[in-house]
mmCIF file of C-alpha atoms in Angstrom:
data_model
loop_
_atom_site.group_PDB
_atom_site.id
_atom_site.type_symbol
_atom_site.label_atom_id
_atom_site.label_comp_id
_atom_site.label_asym_id
_atom_site.label_seq_id
_atom_site.Cartn_x
_atom_site.Cartn_y
_atom_site.Cartn_z
ATOM 1 C CA UNK W 273 -134.714 32.284 -59.257
ATOM 2 C CA UNK W 274 -131.513 32.649 -61.185
ATOM 3 C CA UNK W 275 -128.104 32.296 -59.591
ATOM 4 C CA UNK W 276 -126.144 35.508 -59.235
ATOM 5 C CA UNK W 277 -123.502 35.992 -61.863
ATOM 6 C CA UNK W 278 -119.984 37.109 -61.086
ATOM 7 C CA UNK W 279 -118.650 40.133 -62.831
ATOM 8 C CA UNK W 280 -115.744 39.308 -65.098
ATOM 9 C CA UNK W 281 -112.564 41.084 -64.239
ATOM 10 C CA UNK W 282 -110.140 41.807 -67.024
ATOM 11 C CA UNK W 283 -106.449 42.046 -66.370
ATOM 12 C CA UNK W 284 -104.724 44.912 -68.009
ATOM 13 C CA UNK W 285 -101.489 44.065 -69.708
ATOM 14 C CA UNK W 286 -98.614 46.453 -69.056
ATOM 15 C CA UNK W 287 -97.665 48.691 -71.921
ATOM 16 C CA UNK W 288 -94.743 47.739 -74.114
ATOM 17 C CA UNK W 289 -91.406 48.500 -72.485
ATOM 18 C CA UNK W 290 -92.913 48.862 -68.994
ATOM 19 C CA UNK W 291 -91.585 46.472 -66.350
ATOM 20 C CA UNK W 292 -91.038 46.274 -62.612
ATOM 21 C CA UNK W 293 -87.914 48.117 -61.555
ATOM 22 C CA UNK W 294 -86.211 48.917 -58.265
ATOM 23 C CA UNK W 295 -83.986 51.748 -57.107
ATOM 24 C CA UNK W 296 -81.909 50.405 -54.237
ATOM 25 C CA UNK W 297 -79.292 51.549 -51.773
ATOM 26 C CA UNK W 298 -76.356 49.921 -49.975
ATOM 27 C CA UNK W 299 -74.877 51.050 -46.651
ATOM 28 C CA UNK W 300 -71.105 50.843 -46.100
ATOM 29 C CA UNK W 301 -68.521 51.688 -43.483
ATOM 30 C CA UNK W 302 -66.713 54.884 -44.415
ATOM 31 C CA UNK W 303 -63.062 53.899 -45.103
ATOM 32 C CA UNK W 304 -61.747 56.981 -43.239
ATOM 33 C CA UNK W 305 -64.192 57.817 -40.445
ATOM 34 C CA UNK W 306 -65.617 54.326 -39.878
ATOM 35 C CA UNK W 307 -69.187 55.685 -39.773
ATOM 36 C CA UNK W 308 -72.058 53.902 -41.472
ATOM 37 C CA UNK W 309 -73.033 55.920 -44.557
ATOM 38 C CA UNK W 310 -74.961 55.385 -47.743
ATOM 39 C CA UNK W 311 -72.400 53.921 -50.116
ATOM 40 C CA UNK W 312 -74.218 53.307 -53.372
ATOM 41 C CA UNK W 313 -77.530 53.938 -55.130
ATOM 42 C CA UNK W 314 -78.421 51.905 -58.194
ATOM 43 C CA UNK W 315 -81.232 50.520 -60.280
ATOM 44 C CA UNK W 316 -82.075 46.985 -61.316
ATOM 45 C CA UNK W 317 -84.686 44.763 -62.881
ATOM 46 C CA UNK W 318 -83.236 41.754 -61.070
ATOM 47 C CA UNK W 319 -83.758 40.651 -57.491
ATOM 48 C CA UNK W 320 -81.874 42.634 -54.866
ATOM 49 C CA UNK W 321 -80.029 39.542 -53.694
ATOM 50 C CA UNK W 322 -78.589 38.911 -57.163
ATOM 51 C CA UNK W 323 -77.610 42.550 -57.691
ATOM 52 C CA UNK W 324 -76.025 42.783 -54.250
ATOM 53 C CA UNK W 325 -74.010 39.635 -54.970
ATOM 54 C CA UNK W 326 -72.678 41.224 -58.142
ATOM 55 C CA UNK W 327 -71.471 44.240 -56.164
ATOM 56 C CA UNK W 328 -69.819 42.006 -53.577
ATOM 57 C CA UNK W 329 -67.931 40.190 -56.340
ATOM 58 C CA UNK W 330 -66.861 43.202 -58.400
ATOM 59 C CA UNK W 331 -66.587 46.406 -56.362
ATOM 60 C CA UNK W 332 -63.470 47.456 -54.408
ATOM 61 C CA UNK W 333 -65.674 48.657 -51.545
ATOM 62 C CA UNK W 334 -67.406 45.279 -51.200
ATOM 63 C CA UNK W 335 -65.611 44.494 -47.923
ATOM 64 C CA UNK W 336 -67.182 47.572 -46.292
ATOM 65 C CA UNK W 337 -70.827 46.670 -47.044
ATOM 66 C CA UNK W 338 -73.054 46.721 -43.981
ATOM 67 C CA UNK W 339 -76.238 44.673 -44.030
ATOM 68 C CA UNK W 340 -78.145 43.997 -47.233
ATOM 69 C CA UNK W 341 -79.329 46.128 -50.097
ATOM 70 C CA UNK W 342 -82.635 47.866 -49.410
ATOM 71 C CA UNK W 343 -85.390 49.287 -51.587
ATOM 72 C CA UNK W 344 -85.548 53.044 -52.020
ATOM 73 C CA UNK W 345 -88.267 53.104 -54.681
ATOM 74 C CA UNK W 346 -90.123 50.421 -56.594
ATOM 75 C CA UNK W 347 -92.584 50.687 -59.457
ATOM 76 C CA UNK W 348 -93.636 49.651 -62.932
ATOM 77 C CA UNK W 349 -91.631 51.951 -65.151
ATOM 78 C CA UNK W 350 -90.144 52.356 -68.558
ATOM 79 C CA UNK W 351 -86.379 52.426 -68.837
ATOM 80 C CA UNK W 352 -86.384 56.228 -69.053
ATOM 81 C CA UNK W 353 -88.561 56.535 -65.925
ATOM 82 C CA UNK W 354 -86.310 54.126 -64.002
ATOM 83 C CA UNK W 355 -83.248 56.128 -65.052
ATOM 84 C CA UNK W 356 -84.867 59.388 -63.939
ATOM 85 C CA UNK W 357 -85.814 57.904 -60.567
ATOM 86 C CA UNK W 358 -82.280 56.633 -59.988
ATOM 87 C CA UNK W 359 -80.719 59.976 -60.933
ATOM 88 C CA UNK W 360 -83.084 61.850 -58.634
ATOM 89 C CA UNK W 361 -82.126 59.750 -55.609
ATOM 90 C CA UNK W 362 -78.412 59.932 -56.405
ATOM 91 C CA UNK W 363 -78.541 63.729 -56.484
ATOM 92 C CA UNK W 364 -80.621 63.968 -53.310
ATOM 93 C CA UNK W 365 -78.971 61.246 -51.178
ATOM 94 C CA UNK W 366 -75.356 61.794 -52.322
ATOM 95 C CA UNK W 367 -73.983 58.254 -51.911
ATOM 96 C CA UNK W 368 -70.290 57.737 -51.305
ATOM 97 C CA UNK W 369 -69.236 55.708 -54.351
ATOM 98 C CA UNK W 370 -71.546 56.867 -57.136
ATOM 99 C CA UNK W 371 -69.807 58.884 -59.852
ATOM 100 C CA UNK W 372 -72.469 59.662 -62.468
ATOM 101 C CA UNK W 373 -75.024 62.319 -61.434
ATOM 102 C CA UNK W 374 -73.090 62.780 -58.177
ATOM 103 C CA UNK W 375 -70.870 65.694 -59.155
ATOM 104 C CA UNK W 376 -72.300 67.941 -56.461
ATOM 105 C CA UNK W 377 -71.081 65.626 -53.716
ATOM 106 C CA UNK W 378 -67.641 66.797 -52.488
ATOM 107 C CA UNK W 379 -67.225 63.665 -50.335
ATOM 108 C CA UNK W 380 -67.606 61.100 -53.120
ATOM 109 C CA UNK W 381 -64.778 58.593 -53.589
ATOM 110 C CA UNK W 382 -63.745 57.905 -57.221
ATOM 111 C CA UNK W 383 -63.060 54.323 -58.336
ATOM 112 C CA UNK W 384 -59.249 54.633 -58.437
ATOM 113 C CA UNK W 385 -59.203 55.938 -54.892
ATOM 114 C CA UNK W 386 -61.523 53.129 -53.767
ATOM 115 C CA UNK W 387 -59.115 50.604 -55.327
ATOM 116 C CA UNK W 388 -56.149 52.179 -53.514
ATOM 117 C CA UNK W 389 -58.027 52.080 -50.211
ATOM 118 C CA UNK W 390 -58.943 48.408 -50.749
ATOM 119 C CA UNK W 391 -55.320 47.529 -51.526
ATOM 120 C CA UNK W 392 -54.248 49.318 -48.347
ATOM 121 C CA UNK W 393 -56.758 47.259 -46.341
ATOM 122 C CA UNK W 394 -55.977 44.053 -48.215
ATOM 123 C CA UNK W 395 -52.485 43.958 -49.778
ATOM 124 C CA UNK W 396 -52.355 42.076 -53.059
ATOM 125 C CA UNK W 397 -56.020 42.656 -53.892
ATOM 126 C CA UNK W 398 -56.654 43.277 -57.604
ATOM 127 C CA UNK W 399 -59.817 44.538 -59.342
ATOM 128 C CA UNK W 400 -62.137 41.871 -60.640
ATOM 129 C CA UNK W 401 -61.785 41.216 -64.361
ATOM 130 C CA UNK W 402 -64.083 39.046 -66.502
ATOM 131 C CA UNK W 403 -62.488 35.848 -67.839
ATOM 132 C CA UNK W 404 -60.931 36.079 -71.280
ATOM 133 C CA UNK W 405 -62.997 34.610 -74.084
ATOM 134 C CA UNK W 406 -60.844 32.069 -76.005
ATOM 135 C CA UNK W 407 -60.750 32.191 -79.764
ATOM 136 C CA UNK W 408 -61.996 29.179 -81.727
ATOM 137 C CA UNK W 409 -59.336 26.549 -82.337
ATOM 138 C CA UNK W 410 -59.184 26.902 -86.098
ATOM 139 C CA UNK W 411 -60.301 30.519 -86.355
ATOM 140 C CA UNK W 412 -57.733 32.821 -84.751
ATOM 141 C CA UNK W 413 -59.148 35.689 -86.796
ATOM 142 C CA UNK W 414 -62.732 36.866 -87.087
ATOM 143 C CA UNK W 415 -64.899 34.753 -89.360
ATOM 144 C CA UNK W 416 -62.206 32.315 -90.539
ATOM 145 C CA UNK W 417 -62.799 28.578 -90.271
ATOM 146 C CA UNK W 418 -60.504 25.621 -90.886
ATOM 147 C CA UNK W 419 -62.115 24.952 -94.257
ATOM 148 C CA UNK W 420 -61.432 28.502 -95.384
ATOM 149 C CA UNK W 421 -57.815 28.251 -94.240
ATOM 150 C CA UNK W 422 -57.446 24.930 -96.052
ATOM 151 C CA UNK W 423 -58.745 26.412 -99.280
ATOM 152 C CA UNK W 424 -56.292 29.300 -99.032
ATOM 153 C CA UNK W 425 -53.398 26.937 -98.302
ATOM 154 C CA UNK W 426 -54.283 24.640 -101.194
ATOM 155 C CA UNK W 427 -54.580 27.592 -103.568
ATOM 156 C CA UNK W 428 -51.202 28.890 -102.419
ATOM 157 C CA UNK W 429 -49.657 25.444 -102.836
ATOM 158 C CA UNK W 430 -51.085 25.187 -106.363
ATOM 159 C CA UNK W 431 -49.641 28.606 -107.296
ATOM 160 C CA UNK W 432 -46.275 27.669 -105.819
ATOM 161 C CA UNK W 433 -46.200 24.382 -107.745
ATOM 162 C CA UNK W 434 -47.292 26.029 -110.991
ATOM 163 C CA UNK W 435 -44.704 28.779 -110.599
ATOM 164 C CA UNK W 436 -41.991 26.224 -109.889
ATOM 165 C CA UNK W 437 -42.825 24.176 -112.987
ATOM 166 C CA UNK W 438 -42.918 27.289 -115.134
ATOM 167 C CA UNK W 439 -39.542 28.460 -113.832
ATOM 168 C CA UNK W 440 -37.800 25.084 -114.188
ATOM 169 C CA UNK W 441 -39.095 24.551 -117.744
ATOM 170 C CA UNK W 442 -38.544 28.109 -118.961
ATOM 171 C CA UNK W 443 -35.949 26.898 -121.462
ATOM 172 C CA UNK W 444 -38.368 24.349 -122.981
ATOM 173 C CA UNK W 445 -41.689 26.226 -122.879
ATOM 174 C CA UNK W 446 -42.027 29.480 -124.760
ATOM 175 C CA UNK W 447 -44.881 31.940 -125.106
ATOM 176 C CA UNK W 448 -48.302 30.721 -123.993
ATOM 177 C CA UNK W 449 -47.062 27.160 -123.594
ATOM 178 C CA UNK W 450 -45.269 28.065 -120.362
ATOM 179 C CA UNK W 451 -48.176 29.115 -118.092
ATOM 180 C CA UNK W 452 -50.578 26.687 -119.755
ATOM 181 C CA UNK W 453 -48.376 23.622 -119.250
ATOM 182 C CA UNK W 454 -47.419 24.749 -115.746
ATOM 183 C CA UNK W 455 -51.099 25.047 -114.797
ATOM 184 C CA UNK W 456 -51.849 21.613 -116.233
ATOM 185 C CA UNK W 457 -48.846 20.083 -114.478
ATOM 186 C CA UNK W 458 -49.823 21.612 -111.123
ATOM 187 C CA UNK W 459 -53.416 20.432 -111.525
ATOM 188 C CA UNK W 460 -52.466 16.783 -112.114
ATOM 189 C CA UNK W 461 -51.509 15.963 -108.482
ATOM 190 C CA UNK W 462 -54.593 17.809 -107.257
ATOM 191 C CA UNK W 463 -56.767 15.722 -109.561
ATOM 192 C CA UNK W 464 -55.152 12.493 -108.372
ATOM 193 C CA UNK W 465 -55.564 13.472 -104.725
ATOM 194 C CA UNK W 466 -59.183 14.490 -105.326
ATOM 195 C CA UNK W 467 -59.957 11.213 -107.090
ATOM 196 C CA UNK W 468 -58.458 9.202 -104.226
ATOM 197 C CA UNK W 469 -60.487 11.150 -101.712
ATOM 198 C CA UNK W 470 -63.642 10.682 -103.764
ATOM 199 C CA UNK W 471 -62.964 6.948 -103.906
ATOM 200 C CA UNK W 472 -62.644 6.734 -100.121
ATOM 201 C CA UNK W 473 -65.867 8.689 -99.697
ATOM 202 C CA UNK W 474 -67.670 6.320 -102.126
ATOM 203 C CA UNK W 475 -66.446 3.259 -100.192
ATOM 204 C CA UNK W 476 -67.555 4.767 -96.918
ATOM 205 C CA UNK W 477 -70.951 5.508 -98.392
ATOM 206 C CA UNK W 478 -71.328 1.895 -99.547
ATOM 207 C CA UNK W 479 -70.668 0.566 -96.039
ATOM 208 C CA UNK W 480 -73.581 2.434 -94.505
ATOM 209 C CA UNK W 481 -76.459 0.150 -93.521
ATOM 210 C CA UNK W 482 -79.558 0.519 -95.561
ATOM 211 C CA UNK W 483 -82.735 1.698 -93.946
ATOM 212 C CA UNK W 484 -85.428 -0.885 -93.455
ATOM 213 C CA UNK W 485 -88.757 -0.016 -94.902
#
């Protein structure tokens, strides 16, 4: 008698671009009437706790949030399907602080009015702004590094030195001798400086310990 065999179950992989998404809602206290109303409807691929924390940190109506964010709809959707689901619930539920797809709601509160109401409740409050991203130390402009700046400065110094030699010796040099001798004269200190630097590099290389085989 042979042992019964178990049927193999195959797991279907979700199609490309299809992931779990949530359309959520947040209840708030109405800033005028004090009633509990639906304040915001949004979508997310994150956890509700993380998304709610972002709203509490950034939105001017964060101090009026009642309870926690709750799930309105959840599914495995593409980005277009998640957008359509969010828009449908915004139009049907008419939340207080949504702007996009909420034009038919006469009671909606635009962002600038929400900021004014928050400042009236909490004087001195300012909208949250992301921290400024500092520029690199030696690259105040896009793409420039310290080496590139040094090359430009050295080239400018060489041109200034060559022009100065040409101008001071204009009475001695004539014709092609002027720019040629000025270029040679300006290149001499650069050659000396480069040779000294190469010598230091060679000494430093000789001090490195040799690898043991």
